[in-house]
Short mmCIF file of C-alpha atoms in Angstrom, two decimals:
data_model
loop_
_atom_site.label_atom_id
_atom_site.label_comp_id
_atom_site.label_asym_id
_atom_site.label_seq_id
_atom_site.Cartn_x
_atom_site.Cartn_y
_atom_site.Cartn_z
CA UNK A 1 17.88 -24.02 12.95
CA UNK A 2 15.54 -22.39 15.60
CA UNK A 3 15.46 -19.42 13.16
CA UNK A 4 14.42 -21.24 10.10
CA UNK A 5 11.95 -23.74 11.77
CA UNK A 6 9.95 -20.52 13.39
CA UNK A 7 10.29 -18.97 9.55
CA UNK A 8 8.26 -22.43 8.72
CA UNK A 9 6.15 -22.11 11.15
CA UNK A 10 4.74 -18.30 9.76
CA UNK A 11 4.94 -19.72 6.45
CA UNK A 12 3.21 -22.47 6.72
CA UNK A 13 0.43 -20.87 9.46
CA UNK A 14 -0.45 -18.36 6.60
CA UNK A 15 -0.42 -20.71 3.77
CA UNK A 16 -2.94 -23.46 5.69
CA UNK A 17 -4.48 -22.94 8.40
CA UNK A 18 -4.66 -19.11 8.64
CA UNK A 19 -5.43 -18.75 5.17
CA UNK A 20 -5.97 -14.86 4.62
CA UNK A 21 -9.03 -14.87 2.32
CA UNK A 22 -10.65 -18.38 4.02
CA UNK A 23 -10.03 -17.46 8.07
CA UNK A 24 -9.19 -14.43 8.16
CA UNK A 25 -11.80 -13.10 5.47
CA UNK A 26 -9.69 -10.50 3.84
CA UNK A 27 -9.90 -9.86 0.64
CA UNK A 28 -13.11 -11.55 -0.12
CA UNK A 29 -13.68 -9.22 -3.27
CA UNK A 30 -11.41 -10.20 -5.82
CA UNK A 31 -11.35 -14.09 -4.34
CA UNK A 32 -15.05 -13.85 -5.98
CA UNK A 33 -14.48 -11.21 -8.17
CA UNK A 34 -11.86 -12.55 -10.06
CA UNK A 35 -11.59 -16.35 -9.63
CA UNK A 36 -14.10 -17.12 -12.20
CA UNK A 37 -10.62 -18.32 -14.74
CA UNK A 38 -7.80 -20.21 -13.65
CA UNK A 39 -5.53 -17.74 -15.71
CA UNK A 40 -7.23 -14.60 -13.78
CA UNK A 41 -6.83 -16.59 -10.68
CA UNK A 42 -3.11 -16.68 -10.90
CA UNK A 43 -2.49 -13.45 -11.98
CA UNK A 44 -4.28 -11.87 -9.33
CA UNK A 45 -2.30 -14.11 -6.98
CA UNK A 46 1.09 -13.27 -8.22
CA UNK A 47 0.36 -9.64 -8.30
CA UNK A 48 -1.44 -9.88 -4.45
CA UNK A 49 1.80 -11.62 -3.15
CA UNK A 50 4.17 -9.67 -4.95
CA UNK A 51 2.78 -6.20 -3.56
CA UNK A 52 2.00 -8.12 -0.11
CA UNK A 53 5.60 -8.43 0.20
CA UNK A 54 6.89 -5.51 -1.14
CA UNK A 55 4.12 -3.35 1.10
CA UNK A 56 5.74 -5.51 4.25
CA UNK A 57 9.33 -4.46 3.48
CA UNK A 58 8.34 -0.63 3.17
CA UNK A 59 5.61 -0.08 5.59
CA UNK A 60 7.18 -2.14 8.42
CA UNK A 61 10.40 -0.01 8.76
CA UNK A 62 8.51 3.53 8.15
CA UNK A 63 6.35 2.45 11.04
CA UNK A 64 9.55 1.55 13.50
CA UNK A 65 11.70 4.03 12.21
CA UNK A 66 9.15 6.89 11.57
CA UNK A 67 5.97 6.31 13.50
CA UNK A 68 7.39 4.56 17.02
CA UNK A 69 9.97 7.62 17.72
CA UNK A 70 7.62 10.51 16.72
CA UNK A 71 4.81 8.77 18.82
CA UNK A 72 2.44 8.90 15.98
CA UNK A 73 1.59 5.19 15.72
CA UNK A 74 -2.22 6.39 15.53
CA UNK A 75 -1.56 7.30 12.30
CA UNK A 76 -0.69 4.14 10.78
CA UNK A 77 -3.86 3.13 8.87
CA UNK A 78 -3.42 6.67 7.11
CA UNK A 79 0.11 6.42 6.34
CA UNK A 80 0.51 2.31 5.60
CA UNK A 81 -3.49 3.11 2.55
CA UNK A 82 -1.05 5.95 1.35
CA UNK A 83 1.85 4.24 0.99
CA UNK A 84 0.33 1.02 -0.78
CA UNK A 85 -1.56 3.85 -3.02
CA UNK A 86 1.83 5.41 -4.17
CA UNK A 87 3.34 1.71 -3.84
CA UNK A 88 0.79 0.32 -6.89
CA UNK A 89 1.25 3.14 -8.86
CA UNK A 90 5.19 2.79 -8.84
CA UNK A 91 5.48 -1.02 -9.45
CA UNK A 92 3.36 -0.55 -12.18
CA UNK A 93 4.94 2.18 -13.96
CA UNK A 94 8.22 0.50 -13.34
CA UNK A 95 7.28 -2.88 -14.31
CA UNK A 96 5.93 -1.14 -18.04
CA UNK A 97 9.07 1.19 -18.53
CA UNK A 98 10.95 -2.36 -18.00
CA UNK A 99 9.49 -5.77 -17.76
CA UNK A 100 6.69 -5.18 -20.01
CA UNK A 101 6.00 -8.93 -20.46
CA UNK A 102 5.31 -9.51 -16.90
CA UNK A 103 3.50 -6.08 -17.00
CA UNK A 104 1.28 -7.68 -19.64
CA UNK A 105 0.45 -10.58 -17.77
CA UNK A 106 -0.24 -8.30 -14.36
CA UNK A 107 -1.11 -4.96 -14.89
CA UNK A 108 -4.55 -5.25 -15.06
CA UNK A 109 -4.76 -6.79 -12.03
CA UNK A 110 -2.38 -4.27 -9.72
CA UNK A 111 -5.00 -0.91 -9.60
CA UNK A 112 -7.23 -3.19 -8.32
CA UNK A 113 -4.77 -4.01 -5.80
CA UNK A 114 -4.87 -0.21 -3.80
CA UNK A 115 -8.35 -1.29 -1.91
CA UNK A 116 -7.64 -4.79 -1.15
CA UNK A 117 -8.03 -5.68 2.20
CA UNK A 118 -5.74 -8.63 2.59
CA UNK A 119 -2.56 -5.95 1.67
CA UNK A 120 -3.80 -3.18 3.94
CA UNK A 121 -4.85 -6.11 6.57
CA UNK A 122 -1.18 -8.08 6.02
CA UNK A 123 0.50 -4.62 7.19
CA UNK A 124 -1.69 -3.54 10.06
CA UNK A 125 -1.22 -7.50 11.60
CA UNK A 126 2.38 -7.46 11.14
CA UNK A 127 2.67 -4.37 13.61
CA UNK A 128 0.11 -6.15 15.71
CA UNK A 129 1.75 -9.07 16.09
CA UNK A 130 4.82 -7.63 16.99
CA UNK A 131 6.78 -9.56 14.23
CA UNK A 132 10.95 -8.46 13.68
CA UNK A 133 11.40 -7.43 9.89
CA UNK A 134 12.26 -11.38 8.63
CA UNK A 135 8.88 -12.34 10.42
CA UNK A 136 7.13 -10.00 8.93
CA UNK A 137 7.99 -10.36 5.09
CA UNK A 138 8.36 -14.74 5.95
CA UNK A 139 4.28 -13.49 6.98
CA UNK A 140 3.21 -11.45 4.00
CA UNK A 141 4.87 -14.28 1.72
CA UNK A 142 3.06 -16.93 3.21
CA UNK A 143 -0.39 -14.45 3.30
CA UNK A 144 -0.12 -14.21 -0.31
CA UNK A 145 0.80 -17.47 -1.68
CA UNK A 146 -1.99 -18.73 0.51
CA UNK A 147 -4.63 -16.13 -1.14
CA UNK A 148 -3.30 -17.55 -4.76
CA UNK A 149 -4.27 -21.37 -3.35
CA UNK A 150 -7.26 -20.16 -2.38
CA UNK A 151 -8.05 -18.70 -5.72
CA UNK A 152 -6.77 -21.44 -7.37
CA UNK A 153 -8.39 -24.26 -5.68
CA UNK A 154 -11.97 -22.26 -5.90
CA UNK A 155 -11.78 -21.37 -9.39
CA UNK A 156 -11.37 -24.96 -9.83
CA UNK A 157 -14.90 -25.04 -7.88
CA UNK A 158 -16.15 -22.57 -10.13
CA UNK A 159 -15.56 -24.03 -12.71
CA UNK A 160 -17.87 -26.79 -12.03
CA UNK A 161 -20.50 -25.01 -10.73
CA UNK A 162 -21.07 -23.08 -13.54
CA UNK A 163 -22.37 -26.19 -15.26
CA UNK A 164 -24.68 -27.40 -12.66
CA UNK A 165 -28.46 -26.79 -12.20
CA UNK A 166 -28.99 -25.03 -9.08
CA UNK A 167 -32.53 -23.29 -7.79
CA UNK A 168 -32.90 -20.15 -9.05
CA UNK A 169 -32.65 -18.07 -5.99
CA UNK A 170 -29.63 -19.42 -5.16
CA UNK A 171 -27.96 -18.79 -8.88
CA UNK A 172 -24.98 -16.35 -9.27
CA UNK A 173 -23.58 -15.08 -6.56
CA UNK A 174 -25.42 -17.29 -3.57
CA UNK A 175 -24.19 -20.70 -4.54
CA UNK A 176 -20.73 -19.30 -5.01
CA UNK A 177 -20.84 -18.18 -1.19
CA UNK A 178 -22.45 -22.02 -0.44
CA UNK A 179 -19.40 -23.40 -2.71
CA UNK A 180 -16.71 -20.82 -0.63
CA UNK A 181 -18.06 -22.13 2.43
CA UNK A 182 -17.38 -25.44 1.94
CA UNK A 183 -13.55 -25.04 0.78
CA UNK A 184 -13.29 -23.17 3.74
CA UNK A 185 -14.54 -26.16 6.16
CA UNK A 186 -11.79 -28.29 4.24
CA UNK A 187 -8.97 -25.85 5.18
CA UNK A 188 -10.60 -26.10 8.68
CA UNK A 189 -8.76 -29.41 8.12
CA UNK A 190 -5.57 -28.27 8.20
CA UNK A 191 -5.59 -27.05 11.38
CA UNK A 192 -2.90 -28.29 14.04
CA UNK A 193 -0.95 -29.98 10.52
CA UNK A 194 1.42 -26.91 10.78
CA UNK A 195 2.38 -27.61 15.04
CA UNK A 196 2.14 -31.50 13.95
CA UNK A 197 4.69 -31.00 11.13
CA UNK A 198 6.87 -28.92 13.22
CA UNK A 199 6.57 -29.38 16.55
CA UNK A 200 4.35 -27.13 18.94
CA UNK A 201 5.44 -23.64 18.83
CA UNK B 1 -40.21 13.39 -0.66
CA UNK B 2 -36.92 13.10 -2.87
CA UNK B 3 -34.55 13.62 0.16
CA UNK B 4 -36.37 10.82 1.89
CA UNK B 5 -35.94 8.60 -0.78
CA UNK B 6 -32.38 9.13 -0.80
CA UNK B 7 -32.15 7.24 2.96
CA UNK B 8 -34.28 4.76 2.50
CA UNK B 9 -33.16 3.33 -0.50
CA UNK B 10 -30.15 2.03 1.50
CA UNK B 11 -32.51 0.22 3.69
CA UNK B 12 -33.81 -2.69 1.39
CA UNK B 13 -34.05 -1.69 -2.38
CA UNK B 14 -30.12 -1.03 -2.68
CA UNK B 15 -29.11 -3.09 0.32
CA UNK B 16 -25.33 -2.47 0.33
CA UNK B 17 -24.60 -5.87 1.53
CA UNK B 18 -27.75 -7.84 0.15
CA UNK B 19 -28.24 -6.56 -3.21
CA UNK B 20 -25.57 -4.37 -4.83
CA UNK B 21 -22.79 -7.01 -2.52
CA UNK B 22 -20.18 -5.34 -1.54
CA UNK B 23 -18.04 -5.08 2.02
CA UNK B 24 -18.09 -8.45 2.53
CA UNK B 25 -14.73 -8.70 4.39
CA UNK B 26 -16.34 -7.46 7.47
CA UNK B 27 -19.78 -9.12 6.85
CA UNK B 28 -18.51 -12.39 7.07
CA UNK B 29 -15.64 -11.80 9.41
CA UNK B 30 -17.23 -10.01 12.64
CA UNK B 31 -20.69 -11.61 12.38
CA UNK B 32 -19.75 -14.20 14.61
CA UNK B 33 -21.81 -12.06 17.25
CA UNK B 34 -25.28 -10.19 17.05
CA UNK B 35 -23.24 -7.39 18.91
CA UNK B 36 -20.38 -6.80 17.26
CA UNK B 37 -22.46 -6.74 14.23
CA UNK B 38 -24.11 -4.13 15.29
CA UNK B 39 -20.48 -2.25 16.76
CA UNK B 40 -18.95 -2.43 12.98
CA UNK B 41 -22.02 -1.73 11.18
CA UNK B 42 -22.34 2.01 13.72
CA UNK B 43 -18.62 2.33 13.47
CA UNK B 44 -19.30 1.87 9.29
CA UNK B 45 -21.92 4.16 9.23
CA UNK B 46 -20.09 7.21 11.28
CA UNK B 47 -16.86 6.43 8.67
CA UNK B 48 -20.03 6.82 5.86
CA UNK B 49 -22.28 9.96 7.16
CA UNK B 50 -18.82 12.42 7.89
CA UNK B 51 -17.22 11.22 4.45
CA UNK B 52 -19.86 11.69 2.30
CA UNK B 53 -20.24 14.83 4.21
CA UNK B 54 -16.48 16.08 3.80
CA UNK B 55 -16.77 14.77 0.18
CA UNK B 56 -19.36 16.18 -0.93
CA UNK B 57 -18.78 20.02 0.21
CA UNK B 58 -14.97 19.17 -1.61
CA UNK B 59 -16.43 17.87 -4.86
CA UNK B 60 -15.44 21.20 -6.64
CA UNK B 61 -12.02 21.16 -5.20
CA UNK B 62 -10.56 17.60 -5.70
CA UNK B 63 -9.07 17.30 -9.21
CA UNK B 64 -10.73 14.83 -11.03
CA UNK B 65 -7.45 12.72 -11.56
CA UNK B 66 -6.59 12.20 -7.94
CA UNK B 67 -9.92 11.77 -6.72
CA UNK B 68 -9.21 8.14 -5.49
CA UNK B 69 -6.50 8.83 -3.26
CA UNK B 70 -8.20 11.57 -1.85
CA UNK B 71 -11.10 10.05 -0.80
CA UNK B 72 -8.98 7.15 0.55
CA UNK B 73 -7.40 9.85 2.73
CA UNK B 74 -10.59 11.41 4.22
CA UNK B 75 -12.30 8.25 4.83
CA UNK B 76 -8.69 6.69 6.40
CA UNK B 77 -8.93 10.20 8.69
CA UNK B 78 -11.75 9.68 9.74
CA UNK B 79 -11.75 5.76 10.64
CA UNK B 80 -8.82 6.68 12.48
CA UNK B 81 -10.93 9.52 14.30
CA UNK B 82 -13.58 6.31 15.16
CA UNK B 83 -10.84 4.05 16.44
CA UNK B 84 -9.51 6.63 18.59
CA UNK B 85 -12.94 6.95 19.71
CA UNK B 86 -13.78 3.91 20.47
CA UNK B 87 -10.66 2.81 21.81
CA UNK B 88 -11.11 5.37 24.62
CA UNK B 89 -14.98 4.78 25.30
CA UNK B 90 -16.21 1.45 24.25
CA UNK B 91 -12.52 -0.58 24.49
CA UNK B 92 -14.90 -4.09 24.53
CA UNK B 93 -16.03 -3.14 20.65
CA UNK B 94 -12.54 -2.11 20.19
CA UNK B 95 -11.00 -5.38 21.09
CA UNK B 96 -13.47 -7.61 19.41
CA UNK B 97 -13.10 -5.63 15.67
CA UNK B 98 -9.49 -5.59 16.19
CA UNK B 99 -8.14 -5.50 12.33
CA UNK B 100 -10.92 -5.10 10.59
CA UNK B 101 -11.78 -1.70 12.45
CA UNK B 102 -8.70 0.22 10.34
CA UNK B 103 -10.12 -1.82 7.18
CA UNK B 104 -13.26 0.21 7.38
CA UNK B 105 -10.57 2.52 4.85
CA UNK B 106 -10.84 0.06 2.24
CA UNK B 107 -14.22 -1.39 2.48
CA UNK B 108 -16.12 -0.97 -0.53
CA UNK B 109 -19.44 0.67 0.50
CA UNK B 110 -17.35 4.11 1.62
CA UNK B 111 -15.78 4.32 -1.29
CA UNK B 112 -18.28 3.59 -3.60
CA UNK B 113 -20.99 5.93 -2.36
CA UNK B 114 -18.00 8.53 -2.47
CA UNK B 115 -17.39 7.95 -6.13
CA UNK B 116 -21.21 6.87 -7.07
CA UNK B 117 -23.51 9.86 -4.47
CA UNK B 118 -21.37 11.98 -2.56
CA UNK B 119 -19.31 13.66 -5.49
CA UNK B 120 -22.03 14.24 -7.65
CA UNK B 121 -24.97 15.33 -5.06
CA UNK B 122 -25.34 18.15 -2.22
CA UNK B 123 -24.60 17.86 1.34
CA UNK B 124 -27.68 17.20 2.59
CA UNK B 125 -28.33 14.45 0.08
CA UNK B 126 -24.74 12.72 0.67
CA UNK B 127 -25.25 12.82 4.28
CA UNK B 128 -28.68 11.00 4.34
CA UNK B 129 -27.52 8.77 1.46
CA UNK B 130 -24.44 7.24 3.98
CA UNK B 131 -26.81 7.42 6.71
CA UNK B 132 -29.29 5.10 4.47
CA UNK B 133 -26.38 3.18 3.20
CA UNK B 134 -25.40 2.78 6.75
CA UNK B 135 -28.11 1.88 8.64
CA UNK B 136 -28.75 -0.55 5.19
CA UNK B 137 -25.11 -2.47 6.22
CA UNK B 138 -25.79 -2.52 9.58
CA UNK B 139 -29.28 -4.37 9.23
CA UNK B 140 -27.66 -7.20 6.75
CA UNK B 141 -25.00 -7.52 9.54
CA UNK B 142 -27.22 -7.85 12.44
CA UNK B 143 -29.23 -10.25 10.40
CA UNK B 144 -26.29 -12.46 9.52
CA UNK B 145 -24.37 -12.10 12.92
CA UNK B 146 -28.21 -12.77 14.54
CA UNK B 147 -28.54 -16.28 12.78
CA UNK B 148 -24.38 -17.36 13.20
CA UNK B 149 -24.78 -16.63 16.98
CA UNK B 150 -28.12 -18.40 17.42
CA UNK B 151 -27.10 -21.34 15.86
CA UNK B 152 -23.50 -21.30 16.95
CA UNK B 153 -23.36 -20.58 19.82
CA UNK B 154 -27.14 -20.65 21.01
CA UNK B 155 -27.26 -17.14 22.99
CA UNK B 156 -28.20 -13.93 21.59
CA UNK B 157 -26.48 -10.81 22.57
CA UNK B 158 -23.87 -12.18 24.48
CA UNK B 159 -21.42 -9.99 25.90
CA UNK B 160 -23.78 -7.22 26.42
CA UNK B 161 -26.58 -6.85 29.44
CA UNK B 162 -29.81 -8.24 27.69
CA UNK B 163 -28.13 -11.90 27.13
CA UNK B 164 -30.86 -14.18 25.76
CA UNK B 165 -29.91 -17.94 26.16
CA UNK B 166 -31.81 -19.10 22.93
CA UNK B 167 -31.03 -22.61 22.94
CA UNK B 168 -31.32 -24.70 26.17
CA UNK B 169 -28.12 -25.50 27.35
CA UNK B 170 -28.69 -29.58 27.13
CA UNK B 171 -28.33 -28.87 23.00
CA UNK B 172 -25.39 -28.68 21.55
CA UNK B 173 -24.86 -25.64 19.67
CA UNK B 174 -23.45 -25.83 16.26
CA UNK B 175 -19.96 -24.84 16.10
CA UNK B 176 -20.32 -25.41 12.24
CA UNK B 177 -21.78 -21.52 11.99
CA UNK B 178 -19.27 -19.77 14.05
CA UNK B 179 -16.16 -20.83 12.01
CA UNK B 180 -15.52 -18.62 8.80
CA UNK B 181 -17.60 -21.66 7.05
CA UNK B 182 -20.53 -20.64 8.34
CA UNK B 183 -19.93 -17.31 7.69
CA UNK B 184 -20.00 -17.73 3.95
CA UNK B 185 -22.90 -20.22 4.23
CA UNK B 186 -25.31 -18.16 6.17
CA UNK B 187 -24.50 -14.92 3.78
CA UNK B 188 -24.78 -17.28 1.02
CA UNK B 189 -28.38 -18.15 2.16
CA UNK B 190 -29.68 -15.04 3.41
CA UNK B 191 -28.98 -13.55 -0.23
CA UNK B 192 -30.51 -16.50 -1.50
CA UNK B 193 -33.55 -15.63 0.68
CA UNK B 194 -33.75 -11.57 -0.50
CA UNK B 195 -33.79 -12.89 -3.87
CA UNK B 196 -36.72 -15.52 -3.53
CA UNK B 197 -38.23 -12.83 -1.95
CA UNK B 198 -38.27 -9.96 -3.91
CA UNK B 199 -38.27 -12.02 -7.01
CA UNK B 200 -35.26 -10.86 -8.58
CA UNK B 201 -32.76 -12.72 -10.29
CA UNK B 202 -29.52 -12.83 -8.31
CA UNK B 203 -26.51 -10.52 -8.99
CA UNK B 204 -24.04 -12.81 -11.03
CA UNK B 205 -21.03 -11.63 -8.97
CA UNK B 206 -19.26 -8.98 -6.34
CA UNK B 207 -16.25 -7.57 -5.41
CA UNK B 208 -14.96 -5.66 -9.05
CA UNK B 209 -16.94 -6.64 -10.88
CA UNK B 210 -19.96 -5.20 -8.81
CA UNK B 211 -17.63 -2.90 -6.82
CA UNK B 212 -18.22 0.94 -7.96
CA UNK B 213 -15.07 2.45 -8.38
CA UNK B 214 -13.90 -0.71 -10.52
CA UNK B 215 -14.16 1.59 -13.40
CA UNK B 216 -12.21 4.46 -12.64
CA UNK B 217 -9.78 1.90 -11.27
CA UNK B 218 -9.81 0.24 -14.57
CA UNK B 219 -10.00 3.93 -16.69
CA UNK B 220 -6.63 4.02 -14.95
CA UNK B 221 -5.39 1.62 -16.72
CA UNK B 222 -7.42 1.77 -20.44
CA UNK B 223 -10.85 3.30 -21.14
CA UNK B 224 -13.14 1.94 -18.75
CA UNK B 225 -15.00 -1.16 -19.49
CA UNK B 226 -18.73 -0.09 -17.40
CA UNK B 227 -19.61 -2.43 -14.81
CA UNK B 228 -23.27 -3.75 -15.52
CA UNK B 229 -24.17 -3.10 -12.05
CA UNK B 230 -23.36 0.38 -12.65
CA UNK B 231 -25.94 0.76 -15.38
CA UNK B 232 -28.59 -0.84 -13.52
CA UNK B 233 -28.14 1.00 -10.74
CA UNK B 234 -28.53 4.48 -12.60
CA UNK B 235 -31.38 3.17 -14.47
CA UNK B 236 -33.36 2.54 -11.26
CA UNK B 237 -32.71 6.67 -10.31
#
């Protein structure tokens, strides 16, 4: 019970109230790169949590097992941008040899995937914050699912604001940075909902 | 002079950060502080200067397919080479970039001028090119982090010897521009500003769609689709 309410907790802190693209600021790029389409939105969301995760589960153990007992921790950033490089590369030639309808719907998305912050950034915190292995995946989960809200709720935003008459200077890529700002303030309300939900940590 | 062009370019009229928007991660993140603005934007521009350096004398010898991962490498080397650094000498900078001093690796501007200056132009060139660059991010960031501490927390400096109070303390600063809100507000504006001052019409977005290697990440995939900015960019050489 004490395991699965701290899982919540994780979950639910990177969903809300530490939302990765909104607090933390990581990967900013394709959150106004891509979220101009709902469809884009989601797709880039799927394929940022699903490599999110999957970078957790093989970076966390090659730093513990590897890293720790060779006393090369220094080395991580090196090792963890290599391994997400390779990582990419081999989802997406696995998911076209043989799920080629969800490589349709994704595979545009992944190479843009290698120099995203939020997947480099979701790695580096997890050995920062000293998670155990269920921690850290329950983390990159919740990291990712709350960068596809984010995208989702903004392109909603976008949407809108593409129709509206705003001053010339601010047109393009200003207004969408007034526009990010404000979603942002809203998921400022969020914050003590998670310890409110589920008790303080 | 041509090779003075080449730095100060970065400065204003390509603006990594202002104009041709990209490495916004850290822009918005760190700027919370005039002086840890400045921190990332020297850290940024040491990770720029040696990799365009290293780059450019290997432009013959990286194959042309794996070019990506190799510059990934060198710059990764060498922001680990800055957070060893400053870890040991300056541990106050260290502690305040925390995570986004290992994302330096995958910030945009590094890998950009790799793929867009340093493998196509001499030494000498590439290394006053990410000096240009540099110096170019680390104004924007000063700029923004200058305004979100003023207004947030209504000192200037603080955490460093010449601490300016700016705002009597009887006035409530606004906590508004400290949170990541006023992060993308203030960037948001000061864009807005460059704009109505030079005139220009504003870049329609960032990230790939503005972000230089977009198309050899895409030319991965099918034959690249060229980013506008790209062309206007290479018209303005």
């Amino acid at each position: 019970m004490e395991l699965a309410k701290s899982m919540m907790i994780i979950l639910f802190t990177g969903i809300l109230t530490d939302n990765f693209v909104l607090s933390k600021f990581l990967g900013i790029c394709p959150f106004l790169g891509v979220s101009k389409t709902t469809s884009g939105s989601l797709g880039m969301g799927c394929a940022v949590t699903i490599v999110m995760v999957l970078a957790t589960a093989v970076t966390y153990p090659l730093y513990h097992l590897f890293l720790v007992p060779m006393g090369l921790t220094y080395l991580n950033t090196i090792l963890f941008i290599l391994i997400i490089a390779l990582f990419v590369q081999l989802i997406e030639m696995v998911l076209r040899k043989y799920i080629p309808a969800l490589y349709k719907a994704l595979g545009v998305y992944l190479p843009l995937i290698t120099t995203n912050c939020a997947v480099l950034g979701v790695t580096l915190l997890n050995i920062e914050n000293g998670y155990n292995f269920g921690e850290a995946i329950i983390c990159a989960l919740g990291g990712g699912l709350g960068f596809m809200i984010a995208m989702l709720i903004f392109s909603g935003v976008r949407g809108r604001l593409e129709r509206c008459p705003v001053p010339k200077a601010f047109s393009g890529m200003p207004i969408t940075l007034v526009a990010a700002s404000i979603v942002s303030l809203s998921f400022v309300g969020f914050g003590g909902l998670v310890d409110g939900i589920f008790g303080a940590v | 002079m041509s090779y003075m062009k080449e730095f100060t370019k970065g400065l204003i009229k390509e603006n990594p950060t202002l104009v041709t928007l990209l490495g916004m991660c850290p822009t918005l993140a760190i700027t919370t502080m005039a002086f840890n603005a400045i921190g990332m934007g020297a850290a940024a521009t040491f990770v720029l200067i040696c990799s365009n350096v290293v780059i450019s004398l290997l432009k013959k010898v990286i194959p042309k397919q794996v070019r990506l991962p190799s510059y990934i490498v060198i710059i990764a080397g060498f922001v680990t080479l800055i957070q060893l650094i400053l870890q040991a000498y300056l541990p106050s900078i260290y502690d305040a970039l925390g995570i986004y001093l290992p994302l330096i690796t995958v910030n945009c501007i590094i890998l950009g001028r790799a793929e867009m200056f340093a493998s196509k132009n001499n030494v000498l060139s590439s290394a006053l090119d990410g000096a240009g660059m540099g110096i170019g991010f680390t104004l924007a960031l000063f700029v923004v982090g200058s305004i979100r501490e003023i207004f947030g927390s209504g000192t200037w400096f603080s955490g460093t010897s010449f601490e300016i109070q700016v705002c009597p303390p009887i006035m409530e600063p606004m906590t508004l521009f400290i949170l990541p809100a006023g992060g993308f507000f203030v960037l948001g504006c000061v864009i807005a500003l460059v704009n109505k001052i030079a005139n220009r019409k504003p870049p329609e977005a960032t990230g790939c769609a503005a972000c230089p290697n977009r198309d050899s990440c895409i030319s991965l995939e099918k034959p690249a689709e060229k980013p506008e900015n790209t062309e206007k960019k290479e018209e303005n050489k």
